[in-house]
C-alpha cells in the first residue's frame, strides 16, 4: 500500500524550538509531502534549510493553514490562542507547544511514552497540547513508578536552563557572563535580575497564591497526564545559568513500599529513559551530557529516610528536544500512524 504523506507547517520556525523541530523532522522518518515555515512579519522572507532545500519563511495569517494536514506550533501563547483554532477549522490538526491550550478539557495533553491513549480526543477541537518541558521529563521518569507503586505526593525543585525562555535569553546569559568576567556593566532585558552567576526562583509570572505559573504548570499538567487528581504536588521552579537542559530534584512518596534497587530495575527497562546512577564513581545525570539527546536521564535514586515510602531522584533532559521539539514530533508521528 502507498504510504500516506502529509503537508506540514511549522509555526514559529525561526525560534529556538521551531529550529529544533526542523532538525527533529529532518532526523525522523515522518512522511512529509510538503513543508511550510511560518513566523511573524519580522522574519518573513528569510530562508531556512530543510533537507538541503531552501524554504522561504512566510508571515503567519489565518490563511496559512489551508491545504495542510498538521501544524507544529511554537510561537508563544497569544499566537496559539489566535491561530490554532483557525488552523483546526481549515482541517489542519495542531500540535501546540504553548501553555495556552494545555488545561482545556477538550485538548489532549500528550507524552507518547506515558499517555498515548489520550490522543484520540484530538477530534474534539483539532488541537493537541505538548506539556511544559519540566513536566515532560518528570512524567517520563515517574510513569513506571506511578503504574507499579502508585504516587501519593511529589515535592519538586527545578534547575531550568535559559534556553527555555528562547533565543534572547541564551544571548543574555552569554553576554552577561562575558561582560562580568571583563569587569563591564551588564545589560538586563529578558530577566528582572542578573542571570549570570545567579539563580532566580522565578519562572513565568507569580499568582496570588505565591506560586509561579511555571510551578502550577507542573502541578496541573502532571495531574491531567496521569488522570489522577489525588496526587499531591508542590514545586519550586528556578532559572539557573545553564544554556541547555533542565535538571530536577524530585521527592516521591509512593503508595506501596519500593526500594531504590526496584526503581532502578524498573527504569532501566522503561522507554525513553537512561539510568546513570553510580555516585561513588561520580556518575549521575548532567545537563552538559543530556544536551542534544532525546533521552531522559535519571540518577541519585535513593530512599528518603524521613518518611515510610519515600524515594529521591535527579532527572535531567534536553528541554528543547524531549522538553519541546522531540515530544511534539513524536506526538505528530503517533497521530499520523494511528489516526490519519
Ligand atoms: P523564540 O526563540 O523566542 O522564538 C519565537 C518564535 O515565535 C519565532 O519563530 C517568532 O518569529 C515566532 N513568533 C513570535 N511572535 C509571533 C507572531 N505574532 N506571529 C507569528 N510568529 C511569531 O522562542 P522559543 O524558545 O522557540 O519558544 C517559542 C514558544 O514555544 C514559546 O513561546 C512557548 O510557548 C513554547 N515553548 C514551549 C516549551 C515547552 O516546554 N513545551 C519550551 C519552550 C518554548 P519571528 O522570527 O518572526 O520573531
Ligand atoms: C515556555 O510568550 C509566551 O506566551 C510564551 C511563554 C512560554 C511558555 C508558555 O507559557 O507557553 C515560554 C516558554 C512556555 C511553556 O512551555 O509553558
CSV table of C-alpha atoms and ligand atoms in Angstrom, one decimal:
chain,number,residue,atom,x,y,z
A,1,UNK,CA,0.0,0.0,0.0
A,2,UNK,CA,1.2,3.5,-0.8
A,3,UNK,CA,2.3,5.2,2.4
A,4,UNK,CA,0.4,8.4,3.2
A,5,UNK,CA,2.4,11.6,3.1
A,6,UNK,CA,1.5,14.9,4.9
A,7,UNK,CA,1.6,18.6,4.3
A,8,UNK,CA,3.3,20.0,7.5
A,9,UNK,CA,3.5,23.6,8.8
A,10,UNK,CA,6.0,24.8,11.4
A,11,UNK,CA,4.6,27.9,13.1
A,12,UNK,CA,7.4,29.7,14.8
A,13,UNK,CA,10.1,28.1,12.5
A,14,UNK,CA,12.7,30.8,13.2
A,15,UNK,CA,12.7,30.3,17.0
A,16,UNK,CA,14.8,28.1,19.2
A,17,UNK,CA,12.0,25.4,19.5
A,18,UNK,CA,11.0,25.8,15.8
A,19,UNK,CA,14.6,25.3,14.7
A,20,UNK,CA,14.8,22.2,16.7
A,21,UNK,CA,11.5,20.9,15.3
A,22,UNK,CA,13.0,21.3,11.8
A,23,UNK,CA,16.1,19.3,12.9
A,24,UNK,CA,13.9,16.6,14.5
A,25,UNK,CA,11.8,16.3,11.4
A,26,UNK,CA,14.9,16.0,9.3
A,27,UNK,CA,16.2,13.3,11.5
A,28,UNK,CA,12.8,11.4,11.7
A,29,UNK,CA,11.1,9.3,9.0
A,30,UNK,CA,8.0,11.3,9.3
A,31,UNK,CA,6.4,11.2,5.8
A,32,UNK,CA,6.3,14.7,4.6
A,33,UNK,CA,4.9,15.7,1.2
A,34,UNK,CA,5.4,19.5,1.6
A,35,UNK,CA,6.6,21.7,4.4
A,36,UNK,CA,5.8,25.4,5.2
A,37,UNK,CA,7.7,27.6,7.6
A,38,UNK,CA,5.8,30.4,9.3
A,39,UNK,CA,6.8,33.2,11.7
A,40,UNK,CA,5.9,36.9,12.3
A,41,UNK,CA,6.3,39.6,9.7
A,42,UNK,CA,9.8,40.3,11.2
A,43,UNK,CA,11.1,37.1,9.7
A,44,UNK,CA,9.0,36.8,6.6
A,45,UNK,CA,11.3,36.3,3.5
A,46,UNK,CA,14.1,34.7,5.5
A,47,UNK,CA,15.3,31.4,4.1
A,48,UNK,CA,15.8,28.2,6.2
A,49,UNK,CA,17.2,24.9,5.2
A,50,UNK,CA,15.1,21.7,5.2
A,51,UNK,CA,16.8,18.5,3.9
A,52,UNK,CA,19.2,20.6,1.8
A,53,UNK,CA,16.4,22.7,0.3
A,54,UNK,CA,15.9,26.4,1.0
A,55,UNK,CA,12.4,27.2,2.3
A,56,UNK,CA,11.2,30.8,2.5
A,57,UNK,CA,9.6,31.8,5.8
A,58,UNK,CA,6.1,33.3,5.4
A,59,UNK,CA,4.2,35.6,7.7
A,60,UNK,CA,1.6,33.6,9.7
A,61,UNK,CA,-2.0,34.6,8.7
A,62,UNK,CA,-5.4,32.9,9.1
A,63,UNK,CA,-5.0,31.5,5.6
A,64,UNK,CA,-1.6,29.9,6.2
A,65,UNK,CA,-3.0,26.5,7.2
A,66,UNK,CA,-5.5,25.7,4.3
A,67,UNK,CA,-4.4,22.5,2.4
A,68,UNK,CA,-2.1,21.4,5.3
A,69,UNK,CA,-2.6,18.3,7.5
A,70,UNK,CA,-0.5,19.0,10.6
A,71,UNK,CA,0.8,22.2,12.2
A,72,UNK,CA,3.5,22.2,14.8
A,73,UNK,CA,3.2,25.5,16.8
A,74,UNK,CA,5.9,27.2,18.9
A,75,UNK,CA,5.3,30.9,18.5
A,76,UNK,CA,4.0,31.9,22.0
A,77,UNK,CA,0.7,31.6,23.8
A,78,UNK,CA,-1.1,34.5,22.2
A,79,UNK,CA,-0.2,33.2,18.7
A,80,UNK,CA,-1.5,29.8,19.6
A,81,UNK,CA,-4.7,31.3,21.1
A,82,UNK,CA,-5.4,33.2,17.9
A,83,UNK,CA,-4.2,30.8,15.1
A,84,UNK,CA,-4.6,27.3,16.5
A,85,UNK,CA,-8.4,27.3,16.1
A,86,UNK,CA,-8.1,28.8,12.6
A,87,UNK,CA,-5.7,26.0,11.6
A,88,UNK,CA,-8.1,23.4,13.1
A,89,UNK,CA,-11.1,24.9,11.3
A,90,UNK,CA,-9.2,24.6,8.0
A,91,UNK,CA,-8.6,20.9,8.6
A,92,UNK,CA,-5.0,21.2,9.8
A,93,UNK,CA,-4.5,19.4,13.1
A,94,UNK,CA,-2.4,21.5,15.6
A,95,UNK,CA,0.3,20.1,18.0
A,96,UNK,CA,0.8,23.1,20.2
A,97,UNK,CA,3.9,23.8,22.4
A,98,UNK,CA,2.5,26.8,24.3
A,99,UNK,CA,0.7,26.7,27.6
A,100,UNK,CA,-2.5,28.2,26.2
A,101,UNK,CA,-4.5,25.1,25.4
A,102,UNK,CA,-3.0,22.6,27.9
A,103,UNK,CA,-5.7,22.8,30.5
A,104,UNK,CA,-8.6,22.8,28.1
A,105,UNK,CA,-10.7,19.6,28.8
A,106,UNK,CA,-11.2,19.1,25.1
A,107,UNK,CA,-7.5,19.2,24.3
A,108,UNK,CA,-5.4,16.1,25.0
A,109,UNK,CA,-2.0,16.7,26.7
A,110,UNK,CA,0.3,14.1,25.5
A,111,UNK,CA,3.7,12.5,26.3
A,112,UNK,CA,3.8,9.4,24.0
A,113,UNK,CA,5.6,7.2,26.5
A,114,UNK,CA,3.1,8.0,29.2
A,115,UNK,CA,-0.5,8.5,27.9
A,116,UNK,CA,-0.6,7.8,24.1
A,117,UNK,CA,-4.3,6.6,24.5
A,118,UNK,CA,-5.5,10.1,25.3
A,119,UNK,CA,-4.5,11.4,21.9
A,120,UNK,CA,-7.8,10.1,20.4
A,121,UNK,CA,-9.6,13.2,21.9
A,122,UNK,CA,-7.8,15.3,19.3
A,123,UNK,CA,-11.1,15.0,17.3
A,124,UNK,CA,-12.8,17.3,19.8
A,125,UNK,CA,-11.0,20.6,18.9
A,126,UNK,CA,-8.4,19.5,16.3
A,127,UNK,CA,-5.7,20.6,18.8
A,128,UNK,CA,-3.2,18.5,20.8
A,129,UNK,CA,-1.1,20.1,23.5
A,130,UNK,CA,2.6,19.4,24.3
A,131,UNK,CA,3.2,19.7,28.0
A,132,UNK,CA,5.8,22.1,29.6
A,133,UNK,CA,9.4,21.0,29.3
A,134,UNK,CA,9.8,20.4,33.1
A,135,UNK,CA,6.6,18.3,33.2
A,136,UNK,CA,7.6,16.1,30.2
A,137,UNK,CA,10.9,14.8,31.6
A,138,UNK,CA,9.4,14.3,35.0
A,139,UNK,CA,6.4,12.2,33.9
A,140,UNK,CA,8.6,10.1,31.6
A,141,UNK,CA,10.7,9.2,34.7
A,142,UNK,CA,7.7,8.9,37.0
A,143,UNK,CA,5.4,6.8,34.8
A,144,UNK,CA,6.8,3.4,35.5
A,145,UNK,CA,6.8,4.2,39.3
A,146,UNK,CA,3.2,5.5,39.2
A,147,UNK,CA,2.0,2.4,37.3
A,148,UNK,CA,3.7,-0.1,39.6
A,149,UNK,CA,3.8,1.5,43.1
A,150,UNK,CA,1.3,4.5,42.9
A,151,UNK,CA,2.2,8.1,43.8
A,152,UNK,CA,0.8,9.9,46.8
A,153,UNK,CA,2.8,13.1,46.8
A,154,UNK,CA,5.6,14.9,44.9
A,155,UNK,CA,8.0,17.6,46.1
A,156,UNK,CA,9.8,19.1,43.2
A,157,UNK,CA,12.7,21.6,42.7
A,158,UNK,CA,13.8,22.5,39.2
A,159,UNK,CA,17.1,23.9,37.9
A,160,UNK,CA,16.0,25.2,34.4
A,161,UNK,CA,18.3,26.4,31.6
A,162,UNK,CA,17.9,29.8,29.9
A,163,UNK,CA,17.1,28.2,26.5
A,164,UNK,CA,13.6,27.5,28.0
A,165,UNK,CA,13.0,31.3,27.6
A,166,UNK,CA,14.0,31.4,23.9
A,167,UNK,CA,16.8,32.9,21.8
A,168,UNK,CA,17.1,36.2,23.5
A,169,UNK,CA,17.7,34.6,26.9
A,170,UNK,CA,20.5,32.4,25.5
A,171,UNK,CA,22.2,35.6,24.3
A,172,UNK,CA,21.6,37.4,27.6
A,173,UNK,CA,23.4,34.7,29.6
A,174,UNK,CA,26.3,34.7,27.2
A,175,UNK,CA,26.6,38.5,27.1
A,176,UNK,CA,26.3,38.9,30.9
A,177,UNK,CA,28.9,36.2,31.6
A,178,UNK,CA,31.3,37.8,29.1
A,179,UNK,CA,30.7,41.3,30.5
A,180,UNK,CA,31.2,40.3,34.1
A,181,UNK,CA,34.5,38.5,33.5
A,182,UNK,CA,35.6,41.6,31.7
A,183,UNK,CA,34.5,43.9,34.6
A,184,UNK,CA,32.0,45.7,32.4
A,185,UNK,CA,28.4,46.8,33.2
A,186,UNK,CA,25.8,44.2,32.3
A,187,UNK,CA,22.5,44.6,30.4
A,188,UNK,CA,19.3,43.1,31.7
A,189,UNK,CA,16.5,42.7,29.1
A,190,UNK,CA,14.9,39.3,29.4
A,191,UNK,CA,15.1,38.5,33.2
A,192,UNK,CA,14.4,41.0,36.0
A,193,UNK,CA,17.8,40.2,37.6
A,194,UNK,CA,21.3,39.2,36.6
A,195,UNK,CA,21.1,35.6,35.4
A,196,UNK,CA,24.9,35.0,35.0
A,197,UNK,CA,26.4,33.5,38.2
A,198,UNK,CA,22.9,33.6,39.8
A,199,UNK,CA,19.7,31.5,40.5
A,200,UNK,CA,16.3,33.1,40.0
A,201,UNK,CA,13.4,31.4,41.9
A,202,UNK,CA,11.1,33.0,39.3
A,203,UNK,CA,9.8,31.4,36.0
A,204,UNK,CA,6.8,32.9,34.3
A,205,UNK,CA,4.6,35.2,36.4
A,206,UNK,CA,3.5,35.0,40.0
A,207,UNK,CA,0.0,34.2,41.2
A,208,UNK,CA,-1.8,35.4,44.3
A,209,UNK,CA,-1.1,32.1,46.0
A,210,UNK,CA,2.7,32.8,45.9
A,211,UNK,CA,3.3,30.0,43.4
A,212,UNK,CA,4.6,30.9,39.9
A,213,UNK,CA,2.6,29.9,36.8
A,214,UNK,CA,5.5,27.6,35.8
A,215,UNK,CA,5.1,25.8,39.2
A,216,UNK,CA,1.4,25.4,38.6
A,217,UNK,CA,2.0,24.0,35.1
A,218,UNK,CA,3.9,21.1,36.7
A,219,UNK,CA,1.1,20.5,39.2
A,220,UNK,CA,-1.8,20.8,36.8
A,221,UNK,CA,-0.2,19.0,33.8
A,222,UNK,CA,1.0,16.1,35.9
A,223,UNK,CA,-2.5,15.5,37.2
A,224,UNK,CA,-4.0,15.8,33.8
A,225,UNK,CA,-1.5,13.4,32.2
A,226,UNK,CA,-1.9,10.7,34.9
A,227,UNK,CA,-5.7,11.4,35.1
A,228,UNK,CA,-5.3,11.4,38.9
A,229,UNK,CA,-6.4,14.4,41.0
A,230,UNK,CA,-5.4,12.7,44.2
A,231,UNK,CA,-1.6,13.1,43.7
A,232,UNK,CA,-0.4,16.0,46.0
A,233,UNK,CA,2.2,18.1,44.2
A,234,UNK,CA,4.3,21.1,45.2
A,235,UNK,CA,7.0,22.6,43.1
A,236,UNK,CA,9.7,25.4,43.2
A,237,UNK,CA,10.9,26.3,39.7
A,238,UNK,CA,14.3,28.0,39.4
A,239,UNK,CA,16.1,29.5,36.4
A,240,UNK,CA,19.9,28.8,36.6
A,241,UNK,CA,22.8,30.0,34.4
A,242,UNK,CA,22.9,26.9,32.2
A,243,UNK,CA,22.4,27.1,28.5
A,244,UNK,CA,20.7,23.8,27.6
A,245,UNK,CA,18.9,21.0,29.6
A,246,UNK,CA,16.8,21.2,32.7
A,247,UNK,CA,17.7,19.3,35.9
A,248,UNK,CA,15.1,18.4,38.6
A,249,UNK,CA,15.2,17.1,42.2
A,250,UNK,CA,12.0,15.1,42.7
A,251,UNK,CA,10.9,13.6,46.1
A,252,UNK,CA,8.3,10.9,45.6
A,253,UNK,CA,6.0,9.5,48.3
A,254,UNK,CA,4.8,6.2,46.8
A,255,UNK,CA,1.6,4.3,47.8
A,256,UNK,CA,3.4,1.0,48.1
A,257,UNK,CA,6.8,0.5,49.6
A,258,UNK,CA,9.6,0.4,47.0
A,259,UNK,CA,13.4,0.2,47.2
A,260,UNK,CA,15.9,2.2,45.1
A,261,UNK,CA,17.0,-1.1,43.6
A,262,UNK,CA,13.5,-1.9,42.4
A,263,UNK,CA,13.2,1.6,40.9
A,264,UNK,CA,16.5,1.3,39.1
A,265,UNK,CA,15.4,-2.1,37.6
A,266,UNK,CA,12.1,-0.6,36.5
A,267,UNK,CA,13.6,2.5,34.9
A,268,UNK,CA,16.4,0.6,33.1
A,269,UNK,CA,13.7,-1.1,31.0
A,270,UNK,CA,11.4,1.8,30.6
A,271,UNK,CA,11.1,3.7,27.2
A,272,UNK,CA,13.0,7.0,26.8
A,273,UNK,CA,15.0,6.6,30.0
A,274,UNK,CA,18.6,6.0,30.8
A,275,UNK,CA,19.7,5.4,34.4
A,276,UNK,CA,23.0,6.9,35.3
A,277,UNK,CA,23.4,6.1,38.9
A,278,UNK,CA,26.8,5.2,40.3
A,279,UNK,CA,27.6,8.2,42.6
A,280,UNK,CA,30.7,6.6,44.1
A,281,UNK,CA,32.3,6.8,40.6
A,282,UNK,CA,30.8,10.4,40.0
A,283,UNK,CA,28.2,9.0,37.6
A,284,UNK,CA,24.9,10.9,37.7
A,285,UNK,CA,22.9,12.8,35.1
A,286,UNK,CA,24.3,16.2,34.0
A,287,UNK,CA,22.9,19.0,31.8
A,288,UNK,CA,26.1,19.0,29.8
A,289,UNK,CA,25.7,15.3,28.9
A,290,UNK,CA,21.9,15.4,28.3
A,291,UNK,CA,22.1,18.2,25.7
A,292,UNK,CA,21.5,17.2,22.1
A,293,UNK,CA,19.8,13.9,23.2
A,294,UNK,CA,16.2,12.7,23.3
A,295,UNK,CA,16.7,10.5,26.4
A,296,UNK,CA,15.6,11.4,29.9
A,297,UNK,CA,18.4,10.7,32.4
A,298,UNK,CA,17.7,9.5,35.9
A,299,UNK,CA,20.1,9.1,38.8
A,300,UNK,CA,20.8,9.7,42.6
A,301,UNK,CA,18.0,7.3,43.2
A,302,UNK,CA,17.8,6.8,47.0
A,303,UNK,CA,15.5,6.1,49.9
A,304,UNK,CA,14.1,9.2,51.6
A,305,UNK,CA,14.9,8.3,55.2
A,306,UNK,CA,12.4,10.9,56.6
A,307,UNK,CA,9.2,9.0,55.6
A,308,UNK,CA,7.9,5.5,55.3
A,309,UNK,CA,7.6,5.2,51.5
A,310,UNK,CA,9.9,7.9,50.0
A,311,UNK,CA,12.3,8.0,47.1
A,312,UNK,CA,14.5,10.9,45.9
A,313,UNK,CA,15.8,11.2,42.4
A,314,UNK,CA,17.5,13.6,40.0
A,315,UNK,CA,16.1,13.9,36.5
A,316,UNK,CA,17.8,15.6,33.5
A,317,UNK,CA,16.8,16.1,29.9
A,318,UNK,CA,17.3,18.5,27.0
A,319,UNK,CA,14.4,20.9,27.4
A,320,UNK,CA,14.4,22.0,23.7
A,321,UNK,CA,14.5,18.4,22.4
A,322,UNK,CA,12.4,16.0,24.7
A,323,UNK,CA,11.0,19.0,26.6
A,324,UNK,CA,9.6,20.5,23.4
A,325,UNK,CA,10.5,19.7,19.8
A,326,UNK,CA,11.1,15.9,20.0
A,327,UNK,CA,8.0,15.4,22.0
A,328,UNK,CA,6.0,17.4,19.5
A,329,UNK,CA,7.3,15.4,16.6
A,330,UNK,CA,6.6,12.1,18.5
A,331,UNK,CA,3.0,13.3,19.0
A,332,UNK,CA,2.7,14.0,15.3
A,333,UNK,CA,4.2,10.6,14.5
A,334,UNK,CA,1.7,8.9,16.9
A,335,UNK,CA,-1.2,10.8,15.3
A,336,UNK,CA,-0.2,10.1,11.8
A,337,UNK,CA,0.5,6.4,12.4
A,338,UNK,CA,-2.7,5.6,14.4
A,339,UNK,CA,-5.3,8.1,13.4
A,340,UNK,CA,-4.7,9.7,10.0
B,1,LIG,P1,11.9,32.1,20.4
B,1,LIG,O1,13.3,31.6,20.2
B,1,LIG,O2,11.8,33.5,21.0
B,1,LIG,O3,11.1,32.1,19.1
B,1,LIG,C1,9.8,32.6,19.0
B,1,LIG,C2,9.2,32.2,17.6
B,1,LIG,O4,7.8,32.6,17.6
B,1,LIG,C3,9.8,32.8,16.4
B,1,LIG,O5,9.8,31.9,15.3
B,1,LIG,C4,9.0,34.0,16.2
B,1,LIG,O6,9.1,34.5,14.9
B,1,LIG,C5,7.6,33.4,16.4
B,1,LIG,N1,6.6,34.5,16.7
B,1,LIG,C6,6.6,35.3,17.8
B,1,LIG,N2,5.5,36.1,17.7
B,1,LIG,C7,4.8,35.8,16.6
B,1,LIG,C8,3.6,36.2,15.9
B,1,LIG,N3,2.9,37.2,16.4
B,1,LIG,N4,3.2,35.6,14.8
B,1,LIG,C9,4.0,34.6,14.3
B,1,LIG,N5,5.1,34.1,14.8
B,1,LIG,C10,5.5,34.7,16.0
B,1,LIG,O7,11.1,31.2,21.4
B,1,LIG,P2,11.2,29.6,21.6
B,1,LIG,O8,12.1,29.3,22.7
B,1,LIG,O9,11.4,29.0,20.2
B,1,LIG,O10,9.7,29.3,22.1
B,1,LIG,C11,8.6,29.5,21.3
B,1,LIG,C12,7.3,29.1,22.1
B,1,LIG,O11,7.3,27.7,22.3
B,1,LIG,C13,7.2,29.7,23.5
B,1,LIG,O12,6.7,31.0,23.4
B,1,LIG,C14,6.4,28.7,24.2
B,1,LIG,O13,5.0,29.0,24.0
B,1,LIG,C15,6.7,27.4,23.5
B,1,LIG,N6,7.7,26.7,24.3
B,1,LIG,C16,7.3,25.5,24.9
B,1,LIG,C17,8.2,24.8,25.6
B,1,LIG,C18,7.7,23.6,26.3
B,1,LIG,O14,8.0,23.4,27.5
B,1,LIG,N7,7.0,22.7,25.7
B,1,LIG,C19,9.5,25.2,25.8
B,1,LIG,C20,9.9,26.3,25.2
B,1,LIG,C21,9.0,27.1,24.4
B,1,LIG,P3,10.0,35.8,14.5
B,1,LIG,O15,11.3,35.2,14.0
B,1,LIG,O16,9.2,36.4,13.4
B,1,LIG,O17,10.1,36.7,15.7
B,2,LIG,C1,7.7,28.0,27.8
B,2,LIG,O1,5.0,34.3,25.3
B,2,LIG,C2,4.5,33.3,25.6
B,2,LIG,O2,3.3,33.2,25.6
B,2,LIG,C3,5.4,32.1,25.8
B,2,LIG,C4,5.6,31.8,27.2
B,2,LIG,C5,6.3,30.4,27.4
B,2,LIG,C6,5.6,29.2,27.7
B,2,LIG,C7,4.1,29.2,27.7
B,2,LIG,O3,3.6,29.6,28.7
B,2,LIG,O4,3.6,28.9,26.7
B,2,LIG,C8,7.7,30.4,27.3
B,2,LIG,C9,8.4,29.2,27.4
B,2,LIG,C10,6.3,28.1,27.9
B,2,LIG,C11,5.6,26.8,28.2
B,2,LIG,O5,6.0,25.8,27.7
B,2,LIG,O6,4.8,26.8,29.1
